[in-house]
mmCIF file of C-alpha atoms in Angstrom:
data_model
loop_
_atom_site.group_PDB
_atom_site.id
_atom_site.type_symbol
_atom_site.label_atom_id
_atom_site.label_comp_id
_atom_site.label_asym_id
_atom_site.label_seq_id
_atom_site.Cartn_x
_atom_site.Cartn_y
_atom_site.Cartn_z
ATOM 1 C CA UNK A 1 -14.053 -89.172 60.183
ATOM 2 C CA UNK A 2 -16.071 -86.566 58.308
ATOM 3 C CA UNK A 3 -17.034 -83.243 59.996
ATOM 4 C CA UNK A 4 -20.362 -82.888 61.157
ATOM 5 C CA UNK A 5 -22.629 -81.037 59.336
ATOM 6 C CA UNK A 6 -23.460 -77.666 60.476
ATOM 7 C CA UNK A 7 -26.429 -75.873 59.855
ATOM 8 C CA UNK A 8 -26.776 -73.088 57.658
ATOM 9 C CA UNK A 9 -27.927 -69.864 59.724
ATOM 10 C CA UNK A 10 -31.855 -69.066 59.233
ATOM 11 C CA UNK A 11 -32.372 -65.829 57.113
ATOM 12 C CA UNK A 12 -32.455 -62.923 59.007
ATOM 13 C CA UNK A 13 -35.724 -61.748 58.708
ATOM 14 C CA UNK A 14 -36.654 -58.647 57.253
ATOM 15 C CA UNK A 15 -38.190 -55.934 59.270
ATOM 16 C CA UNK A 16 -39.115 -52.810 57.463
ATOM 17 C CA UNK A 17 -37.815 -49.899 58.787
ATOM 18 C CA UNK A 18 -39.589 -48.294 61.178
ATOM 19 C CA UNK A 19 -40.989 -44.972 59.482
ATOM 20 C CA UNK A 20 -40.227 -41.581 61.181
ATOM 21 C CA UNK A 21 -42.967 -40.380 63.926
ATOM 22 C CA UNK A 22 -43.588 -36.792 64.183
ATOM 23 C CA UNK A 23 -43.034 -36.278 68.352
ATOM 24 C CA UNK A 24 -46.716 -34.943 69.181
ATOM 25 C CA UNK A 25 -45.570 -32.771 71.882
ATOM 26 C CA UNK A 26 -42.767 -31.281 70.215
ATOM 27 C CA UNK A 27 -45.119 -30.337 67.477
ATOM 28 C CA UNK A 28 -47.582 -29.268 69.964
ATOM 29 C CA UNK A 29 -45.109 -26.958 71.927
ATOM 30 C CA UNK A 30 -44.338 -25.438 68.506
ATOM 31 C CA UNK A 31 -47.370 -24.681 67.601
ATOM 32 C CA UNK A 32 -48.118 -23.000 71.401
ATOM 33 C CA UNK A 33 -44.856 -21.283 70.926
ATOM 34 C CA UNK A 34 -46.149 -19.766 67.785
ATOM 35 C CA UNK A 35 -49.541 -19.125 68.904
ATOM 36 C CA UNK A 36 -47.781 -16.737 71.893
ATOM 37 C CA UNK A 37 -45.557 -15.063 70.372
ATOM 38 C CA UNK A 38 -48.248 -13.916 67.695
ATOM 39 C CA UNK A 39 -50.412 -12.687 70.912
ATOM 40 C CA UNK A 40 -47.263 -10.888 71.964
ATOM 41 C CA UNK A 41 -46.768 -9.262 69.419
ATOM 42 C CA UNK A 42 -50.502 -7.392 69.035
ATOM 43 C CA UNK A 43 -50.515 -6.793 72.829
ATOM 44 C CA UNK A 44 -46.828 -4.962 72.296
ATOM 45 C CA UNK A 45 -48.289 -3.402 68.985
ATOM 46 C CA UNK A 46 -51.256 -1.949 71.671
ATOM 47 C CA UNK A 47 -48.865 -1.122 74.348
ATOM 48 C CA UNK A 48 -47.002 1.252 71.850
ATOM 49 C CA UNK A 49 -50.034 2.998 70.648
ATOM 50 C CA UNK A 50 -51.260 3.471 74.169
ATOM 51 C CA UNK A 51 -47.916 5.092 75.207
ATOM 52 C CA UNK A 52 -47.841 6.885 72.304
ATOM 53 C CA UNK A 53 -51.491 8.546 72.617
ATOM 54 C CA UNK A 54 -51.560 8.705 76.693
ATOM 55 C CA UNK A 55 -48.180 10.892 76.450
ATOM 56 C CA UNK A 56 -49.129 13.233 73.748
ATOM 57 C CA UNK A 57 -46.167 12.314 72.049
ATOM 58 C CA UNK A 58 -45.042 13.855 68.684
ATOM 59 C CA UNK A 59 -42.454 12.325 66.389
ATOM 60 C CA UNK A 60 -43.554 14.215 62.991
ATOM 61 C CA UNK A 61 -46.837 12.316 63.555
ATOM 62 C CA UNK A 62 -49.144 13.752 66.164
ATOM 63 C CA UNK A 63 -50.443 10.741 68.175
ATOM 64 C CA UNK A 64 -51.436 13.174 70.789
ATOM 65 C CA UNK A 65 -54.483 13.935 68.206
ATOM 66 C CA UNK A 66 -55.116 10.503 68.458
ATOM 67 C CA UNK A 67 -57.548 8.620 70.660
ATOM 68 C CA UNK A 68 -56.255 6.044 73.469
ATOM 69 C CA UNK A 69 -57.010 2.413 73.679
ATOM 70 C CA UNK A 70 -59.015 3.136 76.582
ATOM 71 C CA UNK A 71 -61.113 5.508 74.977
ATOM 72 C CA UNK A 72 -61.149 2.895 71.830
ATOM 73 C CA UNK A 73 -62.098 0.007 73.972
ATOM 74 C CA UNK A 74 -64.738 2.288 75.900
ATOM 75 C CA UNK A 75 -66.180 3.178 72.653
ATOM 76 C CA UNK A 76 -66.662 -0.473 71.076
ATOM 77 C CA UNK A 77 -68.215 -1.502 74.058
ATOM 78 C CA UNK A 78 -70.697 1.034 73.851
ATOM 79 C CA UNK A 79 -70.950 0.401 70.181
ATOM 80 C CA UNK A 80 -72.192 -3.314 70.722
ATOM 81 C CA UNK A 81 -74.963 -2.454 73.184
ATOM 82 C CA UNK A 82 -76.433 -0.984 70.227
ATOM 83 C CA UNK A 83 -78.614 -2.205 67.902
ATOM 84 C CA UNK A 84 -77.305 0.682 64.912
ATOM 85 C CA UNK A 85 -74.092 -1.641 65.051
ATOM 86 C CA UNK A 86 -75.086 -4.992 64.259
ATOM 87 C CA UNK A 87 -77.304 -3.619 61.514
ATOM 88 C CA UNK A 88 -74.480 -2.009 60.064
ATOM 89 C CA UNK A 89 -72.252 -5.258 60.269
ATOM 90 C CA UNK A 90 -75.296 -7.117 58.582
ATOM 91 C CA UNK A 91 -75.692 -5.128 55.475
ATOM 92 C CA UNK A 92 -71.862 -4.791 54.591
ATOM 93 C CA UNK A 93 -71.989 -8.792 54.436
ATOM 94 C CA UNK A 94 -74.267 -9.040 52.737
ATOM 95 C CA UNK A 95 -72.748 -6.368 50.245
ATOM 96 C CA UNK A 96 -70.178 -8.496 50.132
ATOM 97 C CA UNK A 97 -71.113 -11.882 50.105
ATOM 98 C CA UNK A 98 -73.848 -11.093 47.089
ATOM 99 C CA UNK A 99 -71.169 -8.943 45.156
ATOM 100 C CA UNK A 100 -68.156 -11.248 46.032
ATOM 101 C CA UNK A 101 -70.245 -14.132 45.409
ATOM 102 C CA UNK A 102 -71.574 -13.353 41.810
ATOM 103 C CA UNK A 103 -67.763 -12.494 41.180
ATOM 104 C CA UNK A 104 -66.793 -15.769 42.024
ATOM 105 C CA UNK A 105 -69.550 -17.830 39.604
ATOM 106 C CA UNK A 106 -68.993 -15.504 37.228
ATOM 107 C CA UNK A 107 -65.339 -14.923 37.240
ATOM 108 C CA UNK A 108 -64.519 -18.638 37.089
ATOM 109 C CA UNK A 109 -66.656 -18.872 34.446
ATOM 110 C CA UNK A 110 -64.978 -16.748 32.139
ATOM 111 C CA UNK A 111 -61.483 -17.171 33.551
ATOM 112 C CA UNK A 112 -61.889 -21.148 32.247
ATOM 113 C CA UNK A 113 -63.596 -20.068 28.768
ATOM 114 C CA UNK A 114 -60.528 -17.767 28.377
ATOM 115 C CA UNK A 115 -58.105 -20.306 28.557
ATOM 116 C CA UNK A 116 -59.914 -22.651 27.049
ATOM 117 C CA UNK A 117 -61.391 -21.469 23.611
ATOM 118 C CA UNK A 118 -59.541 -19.146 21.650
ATOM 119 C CA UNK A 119 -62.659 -17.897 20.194
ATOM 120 C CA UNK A 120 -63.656 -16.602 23.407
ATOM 121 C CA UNK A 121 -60.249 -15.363 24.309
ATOM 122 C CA UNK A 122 -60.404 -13.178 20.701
ATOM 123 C CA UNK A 123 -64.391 -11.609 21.447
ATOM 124 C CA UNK A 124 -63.726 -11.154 24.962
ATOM 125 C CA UNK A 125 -59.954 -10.580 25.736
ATOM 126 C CA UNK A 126 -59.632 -7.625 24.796
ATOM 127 C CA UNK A 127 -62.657 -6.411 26.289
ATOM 128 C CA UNK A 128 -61.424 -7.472 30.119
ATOM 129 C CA UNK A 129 -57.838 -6.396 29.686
ATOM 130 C CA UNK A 130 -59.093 -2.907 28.848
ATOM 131 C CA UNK A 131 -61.585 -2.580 31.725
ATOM 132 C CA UNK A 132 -59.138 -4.630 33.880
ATOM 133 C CA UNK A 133 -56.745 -1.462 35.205
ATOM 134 C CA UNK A 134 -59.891 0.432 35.565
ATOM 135 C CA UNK A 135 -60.184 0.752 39.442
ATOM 136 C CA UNK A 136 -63.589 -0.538 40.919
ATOM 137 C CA UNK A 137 -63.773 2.800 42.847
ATOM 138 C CA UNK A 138 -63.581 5.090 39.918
ATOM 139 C CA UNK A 139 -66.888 3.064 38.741
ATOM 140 C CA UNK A 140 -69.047 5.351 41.467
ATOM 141 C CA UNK A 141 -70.114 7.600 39.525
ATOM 142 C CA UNK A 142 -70.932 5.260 36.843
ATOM 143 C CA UNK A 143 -73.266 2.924 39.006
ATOM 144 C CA UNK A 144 -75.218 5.617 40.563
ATOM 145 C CA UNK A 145 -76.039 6.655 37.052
ATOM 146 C CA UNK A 146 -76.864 3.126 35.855
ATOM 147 C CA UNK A 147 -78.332 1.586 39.107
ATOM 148 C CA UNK A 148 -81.904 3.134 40.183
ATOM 149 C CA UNK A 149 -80.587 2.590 43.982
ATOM 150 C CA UNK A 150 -77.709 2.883 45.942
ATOM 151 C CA UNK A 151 -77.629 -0.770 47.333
ATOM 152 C CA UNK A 152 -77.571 -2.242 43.836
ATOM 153 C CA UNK A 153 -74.799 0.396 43.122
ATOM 154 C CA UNK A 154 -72.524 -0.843 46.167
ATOM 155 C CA UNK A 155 -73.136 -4.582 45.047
ATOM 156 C CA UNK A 156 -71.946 -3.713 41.438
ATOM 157 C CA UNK A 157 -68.938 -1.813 42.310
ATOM 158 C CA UNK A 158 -67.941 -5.090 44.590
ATOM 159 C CA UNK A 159 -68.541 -7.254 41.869
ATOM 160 C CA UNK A 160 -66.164 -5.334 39.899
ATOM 161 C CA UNK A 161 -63.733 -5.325 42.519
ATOM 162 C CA UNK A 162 -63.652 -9.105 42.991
ATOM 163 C CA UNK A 163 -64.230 -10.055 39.298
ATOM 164 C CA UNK A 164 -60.937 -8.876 37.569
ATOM 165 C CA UNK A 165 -58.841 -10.679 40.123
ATOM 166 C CA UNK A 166 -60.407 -14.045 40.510
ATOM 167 C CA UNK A 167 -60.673 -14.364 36.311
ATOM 168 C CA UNK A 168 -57.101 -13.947 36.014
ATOM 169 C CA UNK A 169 -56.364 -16.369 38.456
ATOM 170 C CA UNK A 170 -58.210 -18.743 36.673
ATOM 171 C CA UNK A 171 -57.259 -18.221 33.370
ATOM 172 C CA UNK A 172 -53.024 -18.281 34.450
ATOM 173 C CA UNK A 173 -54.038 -21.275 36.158
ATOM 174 C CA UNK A 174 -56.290 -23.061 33.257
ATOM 175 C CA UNK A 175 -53.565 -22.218 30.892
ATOM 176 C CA UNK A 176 -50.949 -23.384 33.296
ATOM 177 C CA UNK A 177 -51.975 -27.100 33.473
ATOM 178 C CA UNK A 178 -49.817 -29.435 31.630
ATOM 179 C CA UNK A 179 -51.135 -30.810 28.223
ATOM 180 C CA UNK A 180 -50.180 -34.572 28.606
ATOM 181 C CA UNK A 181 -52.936 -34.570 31.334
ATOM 182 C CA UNK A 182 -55.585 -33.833 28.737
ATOM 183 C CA UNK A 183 -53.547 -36.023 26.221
ATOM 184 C CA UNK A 184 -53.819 -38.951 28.501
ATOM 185 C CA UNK A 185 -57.882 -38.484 29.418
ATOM 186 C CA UNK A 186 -58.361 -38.246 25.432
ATOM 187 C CA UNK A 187 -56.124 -41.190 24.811
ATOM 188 C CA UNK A 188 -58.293 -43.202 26.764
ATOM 189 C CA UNK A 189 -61.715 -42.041 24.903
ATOM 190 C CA UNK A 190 -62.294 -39.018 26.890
ATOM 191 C CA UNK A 191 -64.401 -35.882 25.324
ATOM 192 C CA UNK A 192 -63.962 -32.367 26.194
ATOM 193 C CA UNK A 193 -66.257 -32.369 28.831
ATOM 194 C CA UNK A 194 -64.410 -35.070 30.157
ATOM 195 C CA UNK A 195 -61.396 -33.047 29.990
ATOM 196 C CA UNK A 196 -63.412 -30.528 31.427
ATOM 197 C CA UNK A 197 -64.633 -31.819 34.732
ATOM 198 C CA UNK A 198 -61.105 -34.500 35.433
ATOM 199 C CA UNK A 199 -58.207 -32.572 34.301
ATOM 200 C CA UNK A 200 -59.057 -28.467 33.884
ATOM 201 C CA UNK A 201 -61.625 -27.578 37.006
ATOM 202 C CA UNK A 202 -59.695 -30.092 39.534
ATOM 203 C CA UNK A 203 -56.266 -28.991 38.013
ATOM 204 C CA UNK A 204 -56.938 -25.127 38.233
ATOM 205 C CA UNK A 205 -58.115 -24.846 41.737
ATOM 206 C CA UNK A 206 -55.221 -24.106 43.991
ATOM 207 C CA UNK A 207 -54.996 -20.991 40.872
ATOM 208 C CA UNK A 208 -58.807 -20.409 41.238
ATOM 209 C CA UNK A 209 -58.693 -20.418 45.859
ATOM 210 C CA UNK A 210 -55.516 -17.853 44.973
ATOM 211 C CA UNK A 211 -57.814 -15.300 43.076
ATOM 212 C CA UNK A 212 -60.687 -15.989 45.456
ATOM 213 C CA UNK A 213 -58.235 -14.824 48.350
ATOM 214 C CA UNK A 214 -56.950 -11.698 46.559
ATOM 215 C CA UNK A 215 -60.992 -11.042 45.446
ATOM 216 C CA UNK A 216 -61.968 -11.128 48.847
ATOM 217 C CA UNK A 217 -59.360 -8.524 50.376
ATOM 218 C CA UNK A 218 -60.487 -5.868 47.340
ATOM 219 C CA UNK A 219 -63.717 -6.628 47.219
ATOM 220 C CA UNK A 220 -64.040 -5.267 51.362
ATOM 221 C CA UNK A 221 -61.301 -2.260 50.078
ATOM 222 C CA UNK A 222 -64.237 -1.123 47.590
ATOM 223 C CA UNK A 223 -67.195 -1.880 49.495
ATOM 224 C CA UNK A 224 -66.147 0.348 52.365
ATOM 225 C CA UNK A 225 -65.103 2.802 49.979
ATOM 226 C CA UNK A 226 -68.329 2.891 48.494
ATOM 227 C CA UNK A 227 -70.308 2.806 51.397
ATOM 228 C CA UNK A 228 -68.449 6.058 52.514
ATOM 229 C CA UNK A 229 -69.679 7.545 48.859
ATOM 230 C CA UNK A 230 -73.161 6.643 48.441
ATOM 231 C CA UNK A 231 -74.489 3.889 51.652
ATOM 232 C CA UNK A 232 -76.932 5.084 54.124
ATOM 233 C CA UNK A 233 -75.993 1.668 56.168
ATOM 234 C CA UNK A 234 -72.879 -0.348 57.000
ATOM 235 C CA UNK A 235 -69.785 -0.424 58.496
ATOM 236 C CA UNK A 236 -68.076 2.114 56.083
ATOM 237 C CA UNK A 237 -70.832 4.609 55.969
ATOM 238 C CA UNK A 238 -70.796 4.506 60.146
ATOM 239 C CA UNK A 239 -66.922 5.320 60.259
ATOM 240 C CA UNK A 240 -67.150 7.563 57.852
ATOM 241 C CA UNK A 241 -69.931 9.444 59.409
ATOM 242 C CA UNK A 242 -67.946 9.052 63.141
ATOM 243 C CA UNK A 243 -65.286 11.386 61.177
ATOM 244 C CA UNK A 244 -67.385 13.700 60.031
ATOM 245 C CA UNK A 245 -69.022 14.285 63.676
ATOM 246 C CA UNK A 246 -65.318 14.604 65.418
ATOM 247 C CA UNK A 247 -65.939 11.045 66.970
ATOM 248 C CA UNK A 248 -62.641 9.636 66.562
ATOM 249 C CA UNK A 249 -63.211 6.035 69.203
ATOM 250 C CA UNK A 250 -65.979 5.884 67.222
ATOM 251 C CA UNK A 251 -63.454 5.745 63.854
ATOM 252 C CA UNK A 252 -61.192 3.486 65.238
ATOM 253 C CA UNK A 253 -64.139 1.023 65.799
ATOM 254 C CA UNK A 254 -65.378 0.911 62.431
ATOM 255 C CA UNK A 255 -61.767 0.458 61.076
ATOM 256 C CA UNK A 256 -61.202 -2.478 63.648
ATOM 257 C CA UNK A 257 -64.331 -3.814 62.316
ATOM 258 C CA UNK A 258 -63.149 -3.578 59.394
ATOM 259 C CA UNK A 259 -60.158 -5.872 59.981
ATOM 260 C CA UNK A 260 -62.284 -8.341 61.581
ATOM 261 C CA UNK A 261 -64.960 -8.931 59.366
ATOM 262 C CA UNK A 262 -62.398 -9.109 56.240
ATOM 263 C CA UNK A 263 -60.288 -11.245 58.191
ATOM 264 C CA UNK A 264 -62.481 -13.700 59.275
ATOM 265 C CA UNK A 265 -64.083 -13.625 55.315
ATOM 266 C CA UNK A 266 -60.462 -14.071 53.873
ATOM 267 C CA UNK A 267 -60.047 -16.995 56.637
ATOM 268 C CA UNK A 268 -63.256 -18.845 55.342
ATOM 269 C CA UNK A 269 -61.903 -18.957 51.710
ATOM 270 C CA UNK A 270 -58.408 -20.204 52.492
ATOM 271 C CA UNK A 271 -60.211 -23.232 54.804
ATOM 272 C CA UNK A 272 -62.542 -23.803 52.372
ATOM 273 C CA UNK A 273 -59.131 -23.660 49.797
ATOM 274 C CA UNK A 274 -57.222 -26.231 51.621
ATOM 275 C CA UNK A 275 -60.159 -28.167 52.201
ATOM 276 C CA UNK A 276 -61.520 -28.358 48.340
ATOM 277 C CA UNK A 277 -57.196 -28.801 47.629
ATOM 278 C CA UNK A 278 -56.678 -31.592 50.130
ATOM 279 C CA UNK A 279 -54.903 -33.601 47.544
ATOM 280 C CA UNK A 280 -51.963 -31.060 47.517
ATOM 281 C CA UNK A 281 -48.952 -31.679 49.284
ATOM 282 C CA UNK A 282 -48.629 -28.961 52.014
ATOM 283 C CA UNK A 283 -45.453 -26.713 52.417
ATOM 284 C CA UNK A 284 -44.925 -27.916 55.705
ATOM 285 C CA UNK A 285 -45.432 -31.339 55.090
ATOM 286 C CA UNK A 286 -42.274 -31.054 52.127
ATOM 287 C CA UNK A 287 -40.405 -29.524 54.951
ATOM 288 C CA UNK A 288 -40.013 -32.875 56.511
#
């Protein structure tokens, strides 16, 4: 009597494994934890300085010379029922979007020829790397002589201040890129424009946003600077003249408007980085 047959057992079927979810609350709570304890830590930055100044306290430093948050918050309200403040606020951007700007075209520009051609690199080289250390605010004097106004003057001197920074970005970054990438566009007929527009301006641009970041910061550092020198308008030329009248609310003002307007500026270029860049993997994204 033969056994009877038994049937083999059906494959198990494969199921993929299921891929790890991020749990949206938990990142959510995160990201609300975060978010308060960043708001805790400028209201406990103002509670300090308003203990500090309402006490008359001393510790080598003389806060008691030093106006209250009261008197500071008093004083910017007052300031923005005017019309003298949003005028100022107006011409420093646009100071510093025309200077900042023309850094940026022209900064990239010559950043890429540097690390591109050598020819360039010998004729002009030397010629930025001398004027490089040169800071933009020791160029004053230099633009009122050469500028028949004051407002080209200012632009200049932020142009200066951006320029330096945003070229070398560009050319570390141009140089930086690794040569089988234009190997493998001119292994597949590609000319150097080609290389050009799909391997070096993509490639560079996470260098290029980097300069554009530092540019911004030291382009505002020079075009309140100047404004204090030469302006007859803007937010540096206002604090400045607040000093000189004993109006020290009126000081702290311009240098909170300071911090605002440069950064909400440097915020614009970093989400216009990560948005040009969203190809990159993200540090937080690694993490995981």
């Amino acid at each position: 009597m033969s056994a009877p047959a038994v049937a083999a057992p059906a494959a198990a079927p494969i199921v993929a494994a299921p891929e790890p979810r991020v749990s949206r609350p938990r990142a959510g709570r995160a990201v609300w934890r975060s978010r308060t304890v960043r708001a805790l830590s400028v209201l406990a930055a103002i509670g300090v300085w308003e203990f500090l100044t309402a006490n008359h306290i001393r510790l080598w430093v003389r806060f008691d010379t030093l106006p209250t948050v009261t008197q500071i918050v008093r004083a910017f309200r007052h300031q923005l029922g005017t019309d003298a403040y949003y005028l100022d606020l107006g011409q420093s951007l646009i100071r510093i979007l025309s200077g900042f700007g023309l850094a940026a075209v022209v900064g990239v520009t010559t950043g890429v020829a540097l690390g591109r051609s050598r020819w360039f690199a010998d004729i002009v080289g030397p010629l930025t790397e001398l004027a490089r250390p040169i800071p933009a605010i020791a160029i004053v004097p230099v633009a009122i002589l050469l500028f028949p106004d004051d407002e080209a003057g200012i632009v200049f001197i932020t142009f200066v201040a951006a320029f330096f920074p945003i070229l070398v970005a560009t050319r570390h970054a141009v140089r930086a890129l690794p040569t089988i990438w234009e190997e493998s566009v001119r292994t597949q007929g590609g000319n150097r424009w080609d290389v050009l527009w799909r391997v070096v301006l993509p490639g560079s641009l996470p260098g290029v946003f980097g300069g554009l970041s530092v540019g911004i910061g030291v382009a505002w550092i020079c075009v309140v600077s100047a404004e204090m020198i030469s302006g007859r308008l803007g937010v540096g030329y206002r604090t400045w003249q607040a000093y000189t009248i004993v109006d020290y609310p009126g000081v702290f003002v311009g240098i909170i408007t300071i911090g605002v307007l440069g950064y909400t500026t440097s915020a614009a270029v970093e989400l216009l980085g990560r948005r040009v860049t969203h190809w990159l993997p993200r540090g937080d994204e690694e993490a995981k």
